[in-house]
Amino acid sequence: QLAGLAVIAFGLWLRFGGVMADFASDKKSPEYFFMGLYVLVGAGALMTTVGFFGCCGAARESQCLLGAFFACLLVIFAAEVTAGVFAFIGKKVAIQEAQKIYEDIYDDYVKNPREKVNSTIYRYHLALQCCGKDNMEQQMGLPCPENIEMPKASNCLVEIQNIMDAYLHLVGIVGIAIAGITVSKFMFSL
């Protein structure tokens, strides 16, 4: 149950907290990444429910409940492994999609600098602590946050890659830890 609650909390934190919350507020948000987080929260809810039934089976010493608990854990474990494999395989695609979203917003801003896009690109720059795509000449006229480091300021595409790498790496570590906990649950239920 505690592992399931931890997975729910982690998924909600990634979705609504930190840098990703700024991306989520835009209608061009990276949908595939967020769908993965919703699946993570759903798996956490399922783990919490299954954990509750496992506790009931252990308290009542019911072989039927413990067998059902084992079968549910086996399905959850298979889903975790599958999701982890797809996360590592699709990491490059997720990064490219997030970079494309930024490039589209950047191009929209260049075409219409006075429109609502101004606040959208500023939110991205503020969240990523960067400004622009390629070089310093392109930063002129962009809504850039103050107090950002100049080497970082010149390329938001690199910052998107770094942040997505870090978050997806963190998701992978949590997934491996939860899979390890699930294997230990197998042994206890047997």
Short mmCIF file of N, CA and C in Angstrom, two decimals, residues 33-119:
data_model
loop_
_atom_site.label_atom_id
_atom_site.label_comp_id
_atom_site.label_asym_id
_atom_site.label_seq_id
_atom_site.Cartn_x
_atom_site.Cartn_y
_atom_site.Cartn_z
N PHE A 33 4.01 12.29 -22.70
CA PHE A 33 4.65 12.25 -21.39
C PHE A 33 3.59 12.26 -20.30
N PHE A 34 2.57 13.11 -20.46
CA PHE A 34 1.53 13.20 -19.44
C PHE A 34 0.66 11.95 -19.42
N MET A 35 0.43 11.33 -20.57
CA MET A 35 -0.32 10.08 -20.57
C MET A 35 0.44 9.02 -19.79
N GLY A 36 1.76 9.00 -19.93
CA GLY A 36 2.58 8.07 -19.17
C GLY A 36 2.47 8.33 -17.67
N LEU A 37 2.41 9.60 -17.29
CA LEU A 37 2.26 9.93 -15.87
C LEU A 37 0.89 9.51 -15.34
N TYR A 38 -0.14 9.65 -16.16
CA TYR A 38 -1.48 9.21 -15.73
C TYR A 38 -1.51 7.69 -15.55
N VAL A 39 -0.82 6.98 -16.44
CA VAL A 39 -0.73 5.53 -16.29
C VAL A 39 0.02 5.19 -15.00
N LEU A 40 1.07 5.96 -14.70
CA LEU A 40 1.82 5.75 -13.46
C LEU A 40 0.94 5.96 -12.24
N VAL A 41 0.12 7.00 -12.24
CA VAL A 41 -0.79 7.26 -11.12
C VAL A 41 -1.83 6.15 -11.03
N GLY A 42 -2.35 5.70 -12.16
CA GLY A 42 -3.31 4.59 -12.16
C GLY A 42 -2.70 3.31 -11.62
N ALA A 43 -1.45 3.04 -12.01
CA ALA A 43 -0.77 1.85 -11.49
C ALA A 43 -0.56 1.96 -9.99
N GLY A 44 -0.27 3.16 -9.51
CA GLY A 44 -0.13 3.37 -8.07
C GLY A 44 -1.43 3.12 -7.34
N ALA A 45 -2.54 3.58 -7.91
CA ALA A 45 -3.84 3.34 -7.30
C ALA A 45 -4.15 1.85 -7.27
N LEU A 46 -3.84 1.15 -8.36
CA LEU A 46 -4.05 -0.29 -8.41
C LEU A 46 -3.17 -1.01 -7.39
N MET A 47 -1.92 -0.56 -7.27
CA MET A 47 -1.02 -1.17 -6.28
C MET A 47 -1.54 -0.96 -4.86
N THR A 48 -2.08 0.21 -4.59
CA THR A 48 -2.61 0.49 -3.25
C THR A 48 -3.79 -0.42 -2.96
N THR A 49 -4.67 -0.58 -3.92
CA THR A 49 -5.83 -1.46 -3.74
C THR A 49 -5.41 -2.91 -3.56
N VAL A 50 -4.51 -3.36 -4.40
CA VAL A 50 -4.03 -4.74 -4.30
C VAL A 50 -3.31 -4.95 -2.98
N GLY A 51 -2.55 -3.95 -2.54
CA GLY A 51 -1.87 -4.03 -1.24
C GLY A 51 -2.84 -4.17 -0.09
N PHE A 52 -3.96 -3.47 -0.18
CA PHE A 52 -4.98 -3.58 0.86
C PHE A 52 -5.52 -5.01 0.92
N PHE A 53 -5.82 -5.59 -0.25
CA PHE A 53 -6.33 -6.96 -0.27
C PHE A 53 -5.27 -7.96 0.19
N GLY A 54 -3.99 -7.68 -0.10
CA GLY A 54 -2.93 -8.53 0.38
C GLY A 54 -2.82 -8.49 1.90
N CYS A 55 -3.01 -7.30 2.47
CA CYS A 55 -2.99 -7.17 3.94
C CYS A 55 -4.17 -7.93 4.55
N CYS A 56 -5.33 -7.83 3.93
CA CYS A 56 -6.50 -8.57 4.43
C CYS A 56 -6.26 -10.07 4.35
N GLY A 57 -5.66 -10.52 3.24
CA GLY A 57 -5.39 -11.95 3.09
C GLY A 57 -4.38 -12.44 4.10
N ALA A 58 -3.38 -11.61 4.40
CA ALA A 58 -2.38 -12.01 5.39
C ALA A 58 -2.98 -12.00 6.80
N ALA A 59 -3.82 -11.03 7.09
CA ALA A 59 -4.44 -10.95 8.43
C ALA A 59 -5.38 -12.12 8.66
N ARG A 60 -6.11 -12.53 7.64
CA ARG A 60 -7.06 -13.63 7.77
C ARG A 60 -6.42 -14.99 7.45
N GLU A 61 -5.16 -14.94 7.00
CA GLU A 61 -4.45 -16.15 6.59
C GLU A 61 -5.23 -16.95 5.54
N SER A 62 -5.76 -16.21 4.58
CA SER A 62 -6.56 -16.81 3.51
C SER A 62 -5.66 -17.11 2.31
N GLN A 63 -5.57 -18.39 1.97
CA GLN A 63 -4.75 -18.77 0.82
C GLN A 63 -5.36 -18.26 -0.47
N CYS A 64 -6.67 -18.19 -0.53
CA CYS A 64 -7.34 -17.69 -1.73
C CYS A 64 -7.00 -16.21 -1.96
N LEU A 65 -7.10 -15.38 -0.92
CA LEU A 65 -6.77 -13.96 -1.07
C LEU A 65 -5.29 -13.76 -1.38
N LEU A 66 -4.44 -14.54 -0.74
CA LEU A 66 -3.01 -14.40 -1.01
C LEU A 66 -2.66 -14.87 -2.42
N GLY A 67 -3.35 -15.89 -2.91
CA GLY A 67 -3.13 -16.33 -4.29
C GLY A 67 -3.60 -15.28 -5.29
N ALA A 68 -4.75 -14.67 -5.01
CA ALA A 68 -5.23 -13.58 -5.87
C ALA A 68 -4.28 -12.39 -5.81
N PHE A 69 -3.75 -12.11 -4.62
CA PHE A 69 -2.77 -11.03 -4.44
C PHE A 69 -1.53 -11.31 -5.29
N PHE A 70 -1.05 -12.55 -5.27
CA PHE A 70 0.11 -12.94 -6.06
C PHE A 70 -0.16 -12.76 -7.55
N ALA A 71 -1.34 -13.19 -8.00
CA ALA A 71 -1.69 -13.06 -9.42
C ALA A 71 -1.77 -11.59 -9.84
N CYS A 72 -2.36 -10.75 -9.00
CA CYS A 72 -2.44 -9.31 -9.31
C CYS A 72 -1.05 -8.70 -9.35
N LEU A 73 -0.20 -9.10 -8.42
CA LEU A 73 1.18 -8.58 -8.42
C LEU A 73 1.92 -8.99 -9.68
N LEU A 74 1.66 -10.19 -10.14
CA LEU A 74 2.32 -10.66 -11.36
C LEU A 74 1.91 -9.80 -12.56
N VAL A 75 0.63 -9.47 -12.63
CA VAL A 75 0.15 -8.60 -13.72
C VAL A 75 0.74 -7.21 -13.60
N ILE A 76 0.77 -6.67 -12.39
CA ILE A 76 1.34 -5.34 -12.17
C ILE A 76 2.83 -5.33 -12.53
N PHE A 77 3.54 -6.37 -12.13
CA PHE A 77 4.97 -6.46 -12.42
C PHE A 77 5.20 -6.48 -13.93
N ALA A 78 4.40 -7.26 -14.64
CA ALA A 78 4.53 -7.32 -16.10
C ALA A 78 4.25 -5.95 -16.72
N ALA A 79 3.25 -5.24 -16.21
CA ALA A 79 2.93 -3.91 -16.71
C ALA A 79 4.06 -2.92 -16.42
N GLU A 80 4.65 -3.01 -15.23
CA GLU A 80 5.76 -2.13 -14.87
C GLU A 80 6.95 -2.35 -15.79
N VAL A 81 7.29 -3.60 -16.04
CA VAL A 81 8.42 -3.91 -16.91
C VAL A 81 8.14 -3.41 -18.32
N THR A 82 6.94 -3.63 -18.81
CA THR A 82 6.57 -3.17 -20.16
C THR A 82 6.63 -1.65 -20.25
N ALA A 83 6.09 -0.97 -19.25
CA ALA A 83 6.12 0.50 -19.25
C ALA A 83 7.55 1.01 -19.19
N GLY A 84 8.39 0.35 -18.39
CA GLY A 84 9.78 0.77 -18.30
C GLY A 84 10.52 0.61 -19.62
N VAL A 85 10.28 -0.48 -20.29
CA VAL A 85 10.92 -0.71 -21.59
C VAL A 85 10.46 0.34 -22.59
N PHE A 86 9.15 0.62 -22.63
CA PHE A 86 8.65 1.63 -23.55
C PHE A 86 9.17 3.02 -23.19
N ALA A 87 9.35 3.32 -21.89
CA ALA A 87 9.86 4.62 -21.48
C ALA A 87 11.30 4.81 -21.97
N PHE A 88 12.12 3.77 -21.84
CA PHE A 88 13.50 3.90 -22.29
C PHE A 88 13.60 3.90 -23.82
N ILE A 89 12.75 3.13 -24.48
CA ILE A 89 12.76 3.11 -25.95
C ILE A 89 12.24 4.44 -26.49
N GLY A 90 11.21 4.98 -25.88
CA GLY A 90 10.57 6.20 -26.37
C GLY A 90 11.15 7.48 -25.83
N LYS A 91 12.25 7.41 -25.08
CA LYS A 91 12.83 8.61 -24.47
C LYS A 91 13.23 9.63 -25.53
N LYS A 92 13.88 9.16 -26.59
CA LYS A 92 14.34 10.07 -27.64
C LYS A 92 13.15 10.74 -28.33
N VAL A 93 12.10 9.98 -28.56
CA VAL A 93 10.91 10.54 -29.21
C VAL A 93 10.24 11.58 -28.31
N ALA A 94 10.18 11.30 -27.00
CA ALA A 94 9.58 12.26 -26.06
C ALA A 94 10.38 13.56 -26.04
N ILE A 95 11.70 13.46 -26.07
CA ILE A 95 12.53 14.66 -26.07
C ILE A 95 12.32 15.44 -27.36
N GLN A 96 12.28 14.74 -28.49
CA GLN A 96 12.07 15.41 -29.78
C GLN A 96 10.70 16.09 -29.83
N GLU A 97 9.70 15.44 -29.25
CA GLU A 97 8.37 16.04 -29.24
C GLU A 97 8.34 17.31 -28.39
N ALA A 98 8.98 17.27 -27.22
CA ALA A 98 9.03 18.45 -26.36
C ALA A 98 9.80 19.58 -27.04
N GLN A 99 10.88 19.24 -27.74
CA GLN A 99 11.64 20.26 -28.46
C GLN A 99 10.83 20.84 -29.62
N LYS A 100 10.06 20.00 -30.28
CA LYS A 100 9.22 20.48 -31.38
C LYS A 100 8.14 21.43 -30.87
N ILE A 101 7.59 21.13 -29.70
CA ILE A 101 6.59 22.02 -29.11
C ILE A 101 7.20 23.39 -28.86
N TYR A 102 8.43 23.42 -28.30
CA TYR A 102 9.09 24.70 -28.06
C TYR A 102 9.36 25.42 -29.38
N GLU A 103 9.84 24.69 -30.39
CA GLU A 103 10.12 25.32 -31.68
C GLU A 103 8.86 25.90 -32.31
N ASP A 104 7.73 25.21 -32.18
CA ASP A 104 6.47 25.73 -32.70
C ASP A 104 6.07 27.02 -31.98
N ILE A 105 6.21 27.03 -30.66
CA ILE A 105 5.88 28.23 -29.89
C ILE A 105 6.84 29.36 -30.25
N TYR A 106 8.10 29.04 -30.43
CA TYR A 106 9.11 30.03 -30.81
C TYR A 106 8.75 30.63 -32.18
N ASP A 107 8.42 29.76 -33.14
CA ASP A 107 8.06 30.24 -34.48
C ASP A 107 6.78 31.08 -34.43
N ASP A 108 5.80 30.68 -33.64
CA ASP A 108 4.58 31.49 -33.48
C ASP A 108 4.91 32.86 -32.91
N TYR A 109 5.83 32.90 -31.95
CA TYR A 109 6.21 34.18 -31.36
C TYR A 109 6.91 35.06 -32.38
N VAL A 110 7.80 34.48 -33.18
CA VAL A 110 8.52 35.26 -34.19
C VAL A 110 7.53 35.85 -35.19
N LYS A 111 6.49 35.10 -35.55
CA LYS A 111 5.49 35.60 -36.50
C LYS A 111 4.59 36.66 -35.88
N ASN A 112 4.18 36.47 -34.62
CA ASN A 112 3.25 37.38 -33.93
C ASN A 112 3.77 37.71 -32.53
N PRO A 113 4.75 38.59 -32.42
CA PRO A 113 5.34 38.84 -31.10
C PRO A 113 4.41 39.54 -30.12
N ARG A 114 3.36 40.14 -30.56
CA ARG A 114 2.47 40.88 -29.66
C ARG A 114 1.29 40.04 -29.17
N GLU A 115 1.14 38.85 -29.66
CA GLU A 115 -0.01 38.02 -29.33
C GLU A 115 0.15 37.33 -27.97
N LYS A 116 -0.78 36.45 -27.64
CA LYS A 116 -0.77 35.71 -26.39
C LYS A 116 0.44 34.77 -26.28
N VAL A 117 1.04 34.44 -27.40
CA VAL A 117 2.19 33.55 -27.43
C VAL A 117 3.31 34.12 -26.57
N ASN A 118 3.35 35.43 -26.42
CA ASN A 118 4.37 36.10 -25.62
C ASN A 118 4.42 35.51 -24.21
N SER A 119 3.28 35.36 -23.56
CA SER A 119 3.27 34.81 -22.20
C SER A 119 3.63 33.32 -22.20
#
